[in-house]
Amino acid sequence: MISGSTGAARAADGPGDPSKAPAPVPAQAAGPTDDDLMASATNTSSVLTYGMGPRAQRFSPLTTINADNVAKMVPAFASSLGGEKQRGQESQPIVYDGVIYVTGSYSRLFAFDARSGEKLWEYDARLPDGIMPCCDVVNRGAAIYGDKIIFGTLDAHLVALNRKTGKVIWNKTLADYSAGYSFTAAPMIVKGKVIYGNSGGEFGIIGKVEARDVNTGELVWSRPTVEGNMGMLNGKESTMTGKLNASWPGDMYKNGGGATWLGGTYDPDTNSLFFGTGNPGPWNSNLRPGDNLYTSSVLAIDPDTGEIKWHYQYTPHDGWDFDGVNEFIPFDATINGKPMKLGAQANRNGFFFVLDRTNGKFISATPFVSKITWATGYDKKGRPMFDPNNRPGPPTGEKGNTVFSAPSFLGGKNWMPMAFSQQTGMFYVPSNEWGMDIWNEPITYKKGAAYLGAGFTIKPLYEDHIGVLRAIDPTTGKIKWEYKNKAPLWGGVLTTAGNLVFTGTPEGYLKAFDAKTGKELWKFNTGSGVVGSPVTWEQDGEQYVAVMSGWGGAVPLWGGEVAKAVKEISQGGSLWVFKLPRQ
C-alpha cells in the first residue's frame, strides 16, 4: 500500500517502456444522474444502486438466463482482490459503462473491466491501527453518481473517488473511530445527497442517519436514531429525536446504540427513506427500563430535511440483540381485497413483518423460522407478546440467570438482503436456525470499549442444517418452499423474471433455484465462502451474473459452536462473473 493520510489509488500496471504504454482510455459517459438512479430497477444494462433499484427489491426483468437454461451457465472470468487482506467479502458489485466496481475487506475499492476482468485501478484506505470493527472488516458496497464512486471506511470516513481513475475527489470524517464508530454499509444517493448510516452499536455509540452533498461531501442533515439526541439541518440544530427521557432512564440515551449499520431503501411514491436501527446499548435490558426508542425499529425519514415521518418498533426494550437494521423493502400488494403500498422486513427476532409504508401501520408479523422463544406473537396493535421467563434477568454477582433463546442474536435473518420477485409476488429470505444461551453481566460505559453487559453461547438447533432459504408470500406470511443448507446462509439473494433465485453458501457455491418451486437448478464452487450479494445485467447481447467470493463476516467471529462447524472453510477475495456459453 502506498502510504498517505487519505489512502491511495493504484493503476493496474506500473510505469515501464513508454513504447508499450497502454492505449488512451475511450471516452466514458458523464455518469449516472438522479433520474438514472431512480430508474435503475428497470435498467438492465447496468447495476447502479445497492439493491438494484432504490426500493432494493433485487429483482431483474432479464430472462435470457432462465430456469430452462441456467444449468448451462459457466464462468466468464474471475478477478482476484489480491494481497493478504482476505476475510469477509460482503460487497455487492456496481456495474456501469463497461466497469465493475466492488469494495473489499479492509476498506478497499476496485474497478475491473466488465468484459475481461482486468483490474483497472484499486484504492486502499490507510486505516489506523485502532479501528474497532464489531463483526469483521467487511464493506458491503459503493454508490455511483456522475464521475464519482463513493464508499465508507472502517475508520468512519466517507470517500468519493473519480470512477475513471480512483483518485480522491473528497474525503470526509464522519465520526470518531476511537469511540467505536465505523462504516460498513453501502451508501445511497437520493436527490443529489449521499445518505448513509453508521456502524458501531456494540460500543455505546449513537446511531445516526446523515445526508451529504454528493458533489462536495458537506453535511446537509443529521438525524440521531436514539431518543433525546439533537438533529442538525444546514449547519444548525434542528429538532430533537423523540422526547428527552420518554423511554430512556437518566443519561443512558447518550450511549444508546441504535446504529444504522446496513443502510436504507428509498420509496419515490412517498418520498421516504426507510432505515432500520440497531440494538440499544447495553444488551443488559435491566439497566434501561422502557421501550428505548428508536432502537430495533424502522424509521421513515424525509430525505429533504432528515425529519422522522413515522416509526415502528419491532422489538421494544430489546434484551437479545435482535437489532432492526434488516432492509425494509417497499412493494405493492392486495391485502383483504384492498390494493396497498406496503413494506416488508424479515427481522433478526424471527418474525416477518408487513407494514403500511405510507404511515407505518402494523399489518402482520408471522414467524419465518422454526423456533421463537422470546415472544408468542404480536397483538393487533403490533406489540410483541413477550415471554417474561425468556428475558435474561439482572446479574447477581458476576452474572444473571441463563436462558435459552431462539433465534440467537445472529438472528433468524442477519444483514444478508432478501429479494422480492415482481413475477411471483414472493420474498426470498436467507434465514438461519440457531439459538443461544444468554445471560446478563454488570457493565458501565467506557469510551471505545465493548458495551454489552451480556454473555452468550450460540448453538445450532438441528444437526443436518442451519441455513434455510425460504420463499414467503407476504400477503399471508405462509412459506411456499424452503431449501436447507448445512452451514449458515450469510449472503444476499437475487431474483429474476427468468424464474430464478440466486444465492451463495459458505461452502463456496453460488446456486440457482426455480423461483416457483425451490428446485436447485445449478451450482458452481468459487473456492471460498460466498457471503456477497449477486447481481445481473446485460452487455453485448448477453446476460451476466456476478458475485463476490470470500468467507468471513460475523459467523466465524461470534458463532460459538456454529463457528467450529465452519472453521475449515477457506478465506478468499475474488469477483466471479458467469454467463451462458456462446452458441
Coordinates of C-alpha atoms in Angstrom, one line a residue:
M1 CA 0.0 0.0 0.0
I2 CA 1.2 3.5 -0.8
S3 CA 1.1 5.5 2.4
G4 CA -0.9 8.6 2.8
S5 CA -3.5 10.0 5.2
T6 CA -6.3 9.7 2.7
G7 CA -5.3 6.3 1.1
A8 CA -4.0 5.7 -2.3
A9 CA -5.2 4.7 -5.8
R10 CA -3.0 2.3 -7.8
A11 CA -3.2 1.7 -11.5
A12 CA -3.2 -2.0 -12.6
D13 CA 0.1 -1.5 -14.4
G14 CA 3.1 0.4 -13.1
P15 CA 5.5 2.5 -15.2
G16 CA 7.5 0.8 -17.9
D17 CA 8.7 1.2 -21.5
P18 CA 6.9 4.3 -23.0
S19 CA 6.6 2.5 -26.3
K20 CA 4.5 -0.1 -24.6
A21 CA 2.2 2.4 -22.8
P22 CA -1.5 1.5 -22.8
A23 CA -3.7 3.0 -25.4
P24 CA -5.8 6.1 -24.4
V25 CA -8.9 5.2 -22.4
P26 CA -12.0 5.6 -24.6
A27 CA -14.3 8.5 -23.7
Q28 CA -16.8 7.4 -21.0
A29 CA -20.3 8.6 -20.3
A30 CA -20.7 11.6 -18.0
G31 CA -22.1 9.3 -15.3
P32 CA -25.4 8.3 -13.7
T33 CA -27.8 11.1 -12.7
D34 CA -30.6 11.3 -10.1
D35 CA -33.1 10.2 -12.7
D36 CA -30.9 7.3 -13.7
L37 CA -30.7 6.1 -10.1
M38 CA -34.5 6.3 -9.6
A39 CA -35.0 4.2 -12.8
S40 CA -32.2 1.7 -12.0
A41 CA -34.6 -1.1 -11.2
T42 CA -35.5 -1.4 -14.9
N43 CA -32.1 -0.6 -16.3
T44 CA -30.9 -4.0 -17.5
S45 CA -27.6 -2.8 -18.9
S46 CA -26.2 -1.5 -15.6
V47 CA -26.3 -2.1 -11.8
L48 CA -26.4 1.4 -10.5
T49 CA -27.6 1.0 -6.9
Y50 CA -27.2 -1.2 -3.9
G51 CA -30.3 -3.5 -4.1
M52 CA -30.7 -3.0 -7.9
G53 CA -33.1 -0.1 -7.5
P54 CA -34.0 2.5 -4.9
R55 CA -36.5 0.1 -3.3
A56 CA -33.8 -2.6 -3.2
Q57 CA -36.1 -5.4 -4.3
R58 CA -33.1 -7.1 -6.0
F59 CA -35.3 -8.2 -8.9
S60 CA -34.2 -8.1 -12.5
P61 CA -36.6 -8.3 -15.5
L62 CA -33.9 -10.1 -17.6
T63 CA -34.9 -13.6 -18.9
T64 CA -32.0 -14.6 -21.2
I65 CA -30.7 -16.8 -18.4
N66 CA -33.8 -18.7 -17.1
A67 CA -34.9 -21.8 -15.3
D68 CA -34.7 -23.8 -18.6
N69 CA -31.1 -23.0 -19.5
V70 CA -29.3 -21.9 -16.3
A71 CA -27.8 -25.4 -15.9
K72 CA -25.5 -24.4 -18.8
M73 CA -24.1 -21.3 -17.2
V74 CA -20.3 -21.1 -17.0
P75 CA -17.7 -18.7 -15.6
A76 CA -16.8 -15.8 -17.9
F77 CA -13.9 -14.7 -15.7
A78 CA -12.8 -14.4 -12.1
S79 CA -10.8 -11.4 -10.7
S80 CA -8.7 -11.6 -7.6
L81 CA -8.6 -8.8 -5.0
G82 CA -5.1 -10.0 -4.3
G83 CA -2.9 -9.4 -1.3
E84 CA -3.2 -10.8 2.2
K85 CA -6.4 -8.9 3.0
Q86 CA -8.9 -11.7 2.8
R87 CA -11.7 -12.0 5.4
G88 CA -15.3 -11.5 4.6
Q89 CA -16.2 -10.1 1.2
E90 CA -19.8 -9.0 1.6
S91 CA -19.9 -6.5 -1.2
Q92 CA -22.5 -6.1 -4.0
P93 CA -21.0 -5.1 -7.4
I94 CA -21.9 -1.9 -9.1
V95 CA -21.8 -2.1 -12.9
Y96 CA -21.6 0.9 -15.3
D97 CA -20.1 1.8 -18.6
G98 CA -18.1 -1.4 -19.0
V99 CA -16.7 -1.3 -15.5
I100 CA -17.5 -3.4 -12.4
Y101 CA -16.9 -1.7 -9.0
V102 CA -16.6 -3.7 -5.9
T103 CA -15.5 -2.9 -2.3
G104 CA -13.3 -5.3 -0.4
S105 CA -12.4 -6.1 3.2
Y106 CA -10.2 -3.5 5.0
S107 CA -11.9 -0.6 3.2
R108 CA -10.7 -1.1 -0.4
L109 CA -12.4 -0.3 -3.7
F110 CA -11.6 -1.9 -7.0
A111 CA -12.5 -1.2 -10.6
F112 CA -12.5 -4.2 -13.1
D113 CA -13.1 -4.3 -16.8
A114 CA -16.5 -5.8 -17.2
R115 CA -15.5 -7.8 -20.4
S116 CA -12.1 -9.1 -19.5
G117 CA -11.9 -8.9 -15.7
E118 CA -8.7 -6.9 -15.9
K119 CA -8.1 -4.7 -12.9
L120 CA -8.2 -1.0 -13.9
W121 CA -7.4 0.6 -10.5
E122 CA -7.5 -0.1 -6.8
Y123 CA -8.0 2.3 -3.8
D124 CA -6.8 1.3 -0.4
A125 CA -7.9 3.4 2.6
R126 CA -5.0 3.9 5.0
L127 CA -6.6 2.6 8.2
P128 CA -5.2 3.4 11.6
D129 CA -4.2 0.7 14.0
G130 CA -7.0 1.5 16.4
I131 CA -10.1 0.6 14.3
M132 CA -12.7 -1.4 16.2
P133 CA -14.9 -3.3 13.8
C134 CA -17.6 -5.3 15.6
C135 CA -18.1 -8.1 13.2
D136 CA -15.2 -8.5 10.7
V137 CA -13.5 -5.9 8.5
V138 CA -16.2 -6.0 5.8
N139 CA -17.7 -3.5 3.4
R140 CA -21.0 -4.0 1.6
G141 CA -20.7 -1.8 -1.4
A142 CA -20.4 1.6 -3.0
A143 CA -22.7 4.2 -4.6
I144 CA -22.1 5.8 -8.1
Y145 CA -23.1 9.2 -9.3
G146 CA -21.8 11.3 -12.1
D147 CA -18.0 11.0 -12.2
K148 CA -17.9 9.6 -8.6
I149 CA -17.8 6.3 -6.9
I150 CA -18.4 6.7 -3.1
F151 CA -17.9 4.3 -0.2
G152 CA -17.3 4.3 3.6
T153 CA -14.4 3.1 5.6
L154 CA -13.7 1.3 8.9
D155 CA -12.3 4.4 10.5
A156 CA -15.6 6.2 9.8
H157 CA -14.8 8.2 6.7
L158 CA -16.8 8.7 3.5
V159 CA -14.7 8.9 0.4
A160 CA -15.6 10.0 -3.1
L161 CA -13.3 8.8 -5.9
N162 CA -13.1 9.6 -9.5
R163 CA -14.7 6.5 -11.1
K164 CA -12.3 6.5 -14.0
T165 CA -9.0 6.9 -12.1
G166 CA -9.6 6.1 -8.5
K167 CA -8.3 9.4 -7.4
V168 CA -9.8 11.1 -4.3
I169 CA -12.3 13.9 -5.0
W170 CA -13.3 14.4 -1.4
N171 CA -12.8 12.6 1.9
K172 CA -14.9 13.4 5.0
T173 CA -14.6 12.2 8.6
L174 CA -18.0 11.1 9.8
A175 CA -17.3 10.3 13.4
D176 CA -14.6 9.4 16.0
Y177 CA -13.4 5.9 15.2
S178 CA -11.7 5.7 18.6
A179 CA -15.2 5.8 20.2
G180 CA -16.2 2.7 18.2
Y181 CA -17.7 4.4 15.2
S182 CA -17.1 2.7 11.8
F183 CA -18.8 2.4 8.4
T184 CA -19.7 -0.9 6.7
A185 CA -22.9 -0.2 4.7
A186 CA -23.3 0.8 1.1
P187 CA -24.4 4.5 0.9
M188 CA -27.3 5.5 -1.3
I189 CA -27.9 8.7 -3.3
V190 CA -31.3 10.5 -3.4
K191 CA -31.8 14.0 -4.8
G192 CA -28.1 14.8 -5.1
K193 CA -27.4 13.7 -1.5
V194 CA -25.3 10.8 -0.2
I195 CA -27.4 9.2 2.5
Y196 CA -25.8 6.7 4.9
G197 CA -25.9 5.2 8.4
N198 CA -23.2 4.4 10.9
S199 CA -21.8 1.3 12.5
G200 CA -20.5 0.5 16.0
G201 CA -23.6 -0.2 18.0
E202 CA -21.7 -2.6 20.3
F203 CA -19.5 0.3 21.6
G204 CA -22.2 2.6 23.0
I205 CA -22.2 5.0 20.1
I206 CA -25.3 6.9 18.9
G207 CA -26.9 5.7 15.7
K208 CA -27.4 8.3 13.0
V209 CA -28.7 8.7 9.5
E210 CA -27.0 11.5 7.7
A211 CA -27.1 13.2 4.3
R212 CA -24.2 15.0 2.5
D213 CA -24.0 16.9 -0.7
V214 CA -22.8 14.4 -3.3
N215 CA -20.5 17.0 -5.1
T216 CA -18.8 18.5 -2.0
G217 CA -19.3 16.0 0.8
E218 CA -20.6 18.7 3.1
L219 CA -23.2 17.7 5.7
V220 CA -26.8 18.6 4.9
W221 CA -28.6 17.0 7.8
S222 CA -28.1 14.5 10.6
R223 CA -30.8 12.5 12.4
P224 CA -29.9 10.6 15.5
T225 CA -31.8 7.4 16.0
V226 CA -31.8 7.4 19.8
E227 CA -34.5 9.5 21.5
G228 CA -33.2 12.6 23.3
N229 CA -30.4 13.5 20.9
M230 CA -30.5 16.6 18.7
G231 CA -30.6 16.6 14.9
M232 CA -28.9 19.0 12.5
L233 CA -30.0 20.7 9.3
N234 CA -27.9 23.0 7.2
G235 CA -25.3 23.5 9.9
K236 CA -27.7 24.3 12.7
E237 CA -29.6 22.3 15.4
S238 CA -33.0 21.3 14.1
T239 CA -35.2 19.1 16.2
M240 CA -34.7 16.5 19.0
T241 CA -35.3 12.9 18.1
G242 CA -38.3 12.0 20.2
K243 CA -38.7 13.4 23.7
L244 CA -36.0 13.5 26.3
N245 CA -36.3 10.6 28.8
A246 CA -39.6 9.5 27.5
S247 CA -38.4 5.9 27.0
W248 CA -34.8 6.1 28.4
P249 CA -33.7 6.5 32.0
G250 CA -31.3 9.2 33.0
D251 CA -28.4 9.7 30.7
M252 CA -28.4 6.3 29.1
Y253 CA -29.6 7.8 25.8
K254 CA -26.2 9.4 25.4
N255 CA -24.7 5.9 24.7
G256 CA -27.9 4.2 23.4
G257 CA -26.6 2.4 20.4
G258 CA -29.2 2.1 17.6
A259 CA -26.6 2.1 14.8
T260 CA -28.0 2.1 11.3
W261 CA -25.3 -0.2 10.0
L262 CA -27.0 -1.7 7.0
G263 CA -28.1 1.4 5.1
G264 CA -31.5 2.2 3.8
T265 CA -34.1 2.0 1.0
Y266 CA -36.0 4.8 -0.7
D267 CA -39.6 4.9 -1.9
P268 CA -40.2 7.6 -4.6
D269 CA -44.0 7.1 -4.2
T270 CA -44.0 8.5 -0.6
N271 CA -40.6 10.4 -0.8
S272 CA -39.5 8.4 2.2
L273 CA -36.2 6.9 3.3
F274 CA -36.5 3.7 5.3
F275 CA -33.7 3.0 7.7
G276 CA -33.6 0.1 10.3
T277 CA -32.0 0.8 13.6
G278 CA -29.8 -1.5 15.7
N279 CA -30.0 -2.8 19.2
P280 CA -30.0 -0.5 22.3
G281 CA -26.9 -0.3 24.4
P282 CA -26.0 -2.1 26.6
W283 CA -27.5 -5.5 25.8
N284 CA -28.4 -5.8 29.5
S285 CA -32.0 -4.6 29.3
N286 CA -32.5 -4.4 33.1
L287 CA -30.3 -1.3 33.1
R288 CA -32.6 0.7 30.8
P289 CA -36.3 0.2 31.6
G290 CA -38.7 1.4 28.8
D291 CA -39.2 0.9 25.1
N292 CA -35.8 2.6 24.4
L293 CA -37.0 4.4 21.2
Y294 CA -36.0 4.4 18.4
T295 CA -33.8 1.3 18.6
S296 CA -34.7 -2.0 17.0
S297 CA -37.1 -0.1 14.7
V298 CA -37.7 1.1 11.2
L299 CA -37.8 4.9 10.6
A300 CA -39.4 6.6 7.7
I301 CA -37.3 9.8 7.1
D302 CA -37.9 12.8 4.9
P303 CA -34.8 12.9 2.6
D304 CA -35.0 16.7 2.3
T305 CA -34.9 17.6 6.0
G306 CA -34.0 14.4 7.9
E307 CA -37.2 14.6 10.0
I308 CA -38.8 11.3 11.1
K309 CA -42.2 10.8 9.4
W310 CA -43.2 7.7 11.3
H311 CA -41.6 4.8 13.1
Y312 CA -42.4 1.2 14.0
Q313 CA -40.5 -0.6 16.8
Y314 CA -40.0 -4.3 16.0
T315 CA -38.6 -5.2 19.4
P316 CA -39.4 -2.7 22.2
H317 CA -36.9 -2.9 25.1
D318 CA -34.7 -5.3 23.2
G319 CA -32.8 -7.7 25.5
W320 CA -31.5 -10.2 23.0
D321 CA -29.5 -8.0 20.5
F322 CA -32.2 -8.5 17.8
D323 CA -31.5 -5.2 16.1
G324 CA -33.9 -3.9 13.4
V325 CA -31.5 -2.9 10.7
N326 CA -32.5 -5.5 8.1
E327 CA -33.7 -4.0 4.9
F328 CA -37.3 -2.6 4.7
I329 CA -38.4 -3.3 1.1
P330 CA -41.3 -1.3 -0.4
F331 CA -43.7 -3.4 -2.5
D332 CA -47.3 -3.2 -3.6
A333 CA -49.9 -5.9 -3.0
T334 CA -53.5 -6.6 -2.3
I335 CA -54.5 -7.4 1.3
N336 CA -58.1 -8.5 2.0
G337 CA -59.1 -7.2 -1.4
K338 CA -57.5 -3.7 -0.9
P339 CA -54.5 -2.6 -3.0
M340 CA -51.9 -1.3 -0.6
K341 CA -48.5 0.4 -0.6
L342 CA -46.6 -1.9 1.8
G343 CA -43.1 -2.6 3.1
A344 CA -41.7 -5.9 4.4
Q345 CA -38.8 -6.8 6.7
A346 CA -37.5 -10.2 7.9
N347 CA -36.3 -9.4 11.4
R348 CA -33.5 -10.8 13.4
N349 CA -36.1 -11.6 16.1
G350 CA -37.6 -14.3 13.8
F351 CA -40.8 -12.6 12.6
F352 CA -41.6 -11.4 9.0
F353 CA -43.2 -8.0 9.2
V354 CA -45.5 -6.3 6.7
L355 CA -46.4 -2.6 7.4
D356 CA -48.3 0.1 5.5
R357 CA -45.4 2.1 4.2
T358 CA -47.4 5.3 4.0
N359 CA -47.9 5.6 7.7
G360 CA -46.1 2.7 9.5
K361 CA -49.4 1.0 10.4
F362 CA -48.8 -2.6 11.5
I363 CA -50.3 -5.2 9.1
S364 CA -48.8 -8.5 10.2
A365 CA -45.9 -10.4 11.8
T366 CA -45.5 -14.1 11.1
P367 CA -42.7 -16.4 12.1
F368 CA -40.3 -17.3 9.3
V369 CA -38.0 -19.6 11.4
S370 CA -39.0 -22.8 13.2
K371 CA -38.4 -21.8 16.8
I372 CA -39.1 -18.5 18.6
T373 CA -38.9 -18.4 22.4
W374 CA -38.8 -14.7 23.4
A375 CA -42.4 -13.9 22.3
T376 CA -45.5 -15.8 21.4
G377 CA -46.5 -13.4 18.7
Y378 CA -47.8 -9.8 18.1
D379 CA -51.1 -8.3 19.2
K380 CA -53.4 -6.3 16.9
K381 CA -51.6 -3.1 17.7
G382 CA -48.2 -4.5 16.6
R383 CA -46.8 -5.0 20.1
P384 CA -44.9 -8.2 20.9
M385 CA -46.4 -10.6 23.4
F386 CA -43.2 -11.3 25.5
D387 CA -42.5 -14.5 27.4
P388 CA -41.2 -12.9 30.7
N389 CA -39.4 -16.1 31.5
N390 CA -37.2 -15.8 28.4
R391 CA -35.7 -12.4 29.2
P392 CA -32.3 -12.6 30.8
G393 CA -32.5 -11.3 34.3
P394 CA -30.4 -8.8 36.2
P395 CA -26.9 -10.0 37.2
T396 CA -26.5 -11.2 40.8
G397 CA -22.7 -11.0 41.3
E398 CA -20.8 -11.8 38.1
K399 CA -23.8 -12.9 36.0
G400 CA -27.6 -13.3 36.0
N401 CA -29.8 -16.3 35.1
T402 CA -29.1 -18.0 31.8
V403 CA -32.0 -18.5 29.4
F404 CA -32.1 -20.3 26.1
S405 CA -33.3 -18.0 23.4
A406 CA -34.2 -18.7 19.8
P407 CA -33.3 -17.2 17.4
S408 CA -29.8 -16.4 18.6
F409 CA -28.6 -12.8 18.4
L410 CA -27.2 -13.5 15.0
G411 CA -30.8 -13.6 14.0
G412 CA -33.4 -15.5 12.1
K413 CA -32.0 -13.3 9.3
N414 CA -29.0 -11.1 9.7
W415 CA -27.6 -8.4 7.3
M416 CA -27.9 -10.6 4.1
P417 CA -30.5 -9.0 2.0
M418 CA -33.6 -10.8 0.8
A419 CA -35.2 -10.3 -2.7
F420 CA -38.8 -9.6 -3.9
S421 CA -40.0 -11.0 -7.2
Q422 CA -42.4 -8.9 -9.2
Q423 CA -43.0 -12.1 -11.1
T424 CA -44.1 -14.5 -8.3
G425 CA -45.0 -11.9 -5.7
M426 CA -42.8 -13.7 -3.1
F427 CA -39.9 -12.7 -0.9
Y428 CA -36.9 -14.9 -0.9
V429 CA -35.4 -14.9 2.6
P430 CA -31.9 -16.3 3.6
S431 CA -32.6 -17.4 7.2
N432 CA -30.8 -19.5 9.9
E433 CA -31.9 -21.9 12.6
W434 CA -29.9 -21.4 15.8
G435 CA -30.4 -20.4 19.4
M436 CA -28.3 -19.2 22.2
D437 CA -27.7 -19.5 25.9
I438 CA -27.6 -15.8 27.1
W439 CA -27.1 -14.1 30.5
N440 CA -26.6 -10.6 31.7
E441 CA -23.4 -9.2 33.3
P442 CA -22.5 -5.9 35.1
I443 CA -21.4 -3.2 32.7
T444 CA -20.6 0.5 32.7
Y445 CA -19.9 2.6 29.6
K446 CA -16.2 3.3 28.7
K447 CA -15.3 5.1 25.5
G448 CA -14.0 2.7 22.9
A449 CA -14.8 -0.5 24.9
A450 CA -17.5 -3.1 24.1
Y451 CA -20.8 -2.1 25.8
L452 CA -22.6 -5.4 26.1
G453 CA -23.3 -6.4 29.6
A454 CA -24.1 -9.9 28.4
G455 CA -22.6 -13.3 27.7
F456 CA -23.8 -15.9 25.2
T457 CA -23.1 -19.2 23.5
I458 CA -24.7 -19.9 20.1
K459 CA -25.9 -23.4 19.3
P460 CA -27.4 -24.9 16.1
L461 CA -31.0 -26.1 16.5
Y462 CA -30.6 -29.1 14.1
E463 CA -27.8 -31.4 13.2
D464 CA -28.3 -31.5 9.5
H465 CA -28.8 -27.8 8.7
I466 CA -28.5 -24.3 9.9
G467 CA -29.2 -22.2 6.8
V468 CA -32.6 -22.2 5.1
L469 CA -33.6 -20.2 2.0
R470 CA -37.4 -19.6 2.2
A471 CA -39.9 -18.3 -0.2
I472 CA -42.6 -16.3 1.7
D473 CA -46.0 -15.0 0.5
P474 CA -46.1 -11.5 2.1
T475 CA -49.9 -11.3 1.9
T476 CA -50.4 -14.4 4.1
G477 CA -47.0 -14.9 5.7
K478 CA -47.0 -18.5 4.5
I479 CA -43.8 -20.3 3.5
K480 CA -44.2 -21.6 0.0
W481 CA -40.9 -23.6 -0.2
E482 CA -37.6 -23.9 1.5
Y483 CA -34.1 -25.1 0.8
K484 CA -31.9 -26.3 3.7
N485 CA -28.2 -25.8 3.8
K486 CA -25.8 -27.4 6.3
A487 CA -23.8 -24.2 7.0
P488 CA -25.4 -20.9 7.8
L489 CA -26.6 -18.7 5.0
W490 CA -24.8 -15.3 5.1
G491 CA -25.1 -14.0 1.5
G492 CA -27.7 -11.9 -0.3
V493 CA -30.3 -13.0 -2.7
L494 CA -31.1 -12.1 -6.4
T495 CA -34.3 -13.0 -8.2
T496 CA -35.1 -12.6 -11.9
A497 CA -38.0 -12.7 -14.4
G498 CA -36.3 -15.8 -15.7
N499 CA -38.0 -17.7 -12.8
L500 CA -34.7 -17.8 -10.9
V501 CA -33.4 -17.2 -7.4
F502 CA -29.6 -16.9 -6.8
T503 CA -27.8 -17.0 -3.5
G504 CA -24.4 -18.2 -2.2
T505 CA -23.3 -20.6 0.6
P506 CA -20.3 -20.7 3.0
E507 CA -19.3 -24.0 1.3
G508 CA -18.3 -21.9 -1.7
Y509 CA -21.3 -22.3 -4.0
L510 CA -23.3 -19.8 -6.0
K511 CA -26.6 -21.6 -6.5
A512 CA -29.7 -21.0 -8.7
F513 CA -33.2 -22.2 -7.8
D514 CA -36.5 -22.3 -9.5
A515 CA -38.3 -19.3 -8.1
K516 CA -41.7 -21.1 -8.0
T517 CA -40.7 -24.5 -6.7
G518 CA -37.3 -24.1 -5.0
K519 CA -35.7 -26.8 -7.0
E520 CA -32.0 -26.4 -7.2
L521 CA -31.1 -25.9 -10.9
W522 CA -27.3 -25.0 -10.9
K523 CA -24.3 -24.6 -8.7
F524 CA -20.7 -23.6 -9.0
N525 CA -18.0 -23.6 -6.4
T526 CA -16.0 -20.4 -6.2
G527 CA -13.3 -21.7 -3.9
S528 CA -14.3 -19.7 -0.8
G529 CA -17.5 -19.0 1.0
V530 CA -20.0 -16.7 -0.8
V531 CA -21.3 -14.0 1.6
G532 CA -21.8 -11.3 -1.0
S533 CA -24.9 -10.3 -2.9
P534 CA -25.3 -11.4 -6.5
V535 CA -26.3 -9.1 -9.4
T536 CA -27.2 -9.5 -13.0
W537 CA -27.0 -7.2 -16.1
E538 CA -26.7 -7.5 -19.9
Q539 CA -23.9 -6.3 -22.2
D540 CA -23.0 -7.1 -25.8
G541 CA -26.3 -9.0 -26.1
E542 CA -25.5 -11.4 -23.3
Q543 CA -26.7 -11.7 -19.7
Y544 CA -24.2 -11.8 -16.9
V545 CA -24.4 -12.8 -13.2
A546 CA -21.7 -11.7 -10.7
V547 CA -21.0 -12.3 -7.1
M548 CA -18.1 -11.8 -4.6
S549 CA -16.5 -14.8 -3.0
G550 CA -14.6 -14.6 0.3
W551 CA -15.6 -16.3 3.5
G552 CA -15.9 -14.2 6.7
G553 CA -18.3 -11.9 8.5
A554 CA -19.8 -12.3 12.0
V555 CA -20.3 -16.1 12.0
P556 CA -16.6 -17.2 12.4
L557 CA -16.0 -14.5 14.9
W558 CA -19.2 -14.7 17.1
G559 CA -20.7 -18.1 16.2
G560 CA -19.7 -20.3 19.2
E561 CA -20.4 -23.9 18.4
V562 CA -21.5 -22.9 14.9
A563 CA -18.1 -21.3 14.2
K564 CA -16.5 -24.6 15.0
A565 CA -18.6 -26.3 12.3
V566 CA -17.3 -23.9 9.6
K567 CA -13.7 -23.5 10.7
E568 CA -12.3 -25.4 7.7
I569 CA -13.8 -23.0 5.1
S570 CA -11.0 -21.2 3.3
Q571 CA -10.9 -17.4 3.1
G572 CA -10.6 -15.7 -0.2
G573 CA -11.2 -12.5 -2.1
S574 CA -12.4 -12.6 -5.7
L575 CA -15.1 -11.4 -8.1
W576 CA -16.8 -14.2 -10.1
V577 CA -18.7 -13.4 -13.3
F578 CA -20.9 -16.0 -15.2
K579 CA -22.9 -16.2 -18.4
L580 CA -24.3 -18.8 -20.9
P581 CA -21.8 -20.2 -23.4
R582 CA -21.9 -18.8 -26.9
Q583 CA -23.9 -20.8 -29.3

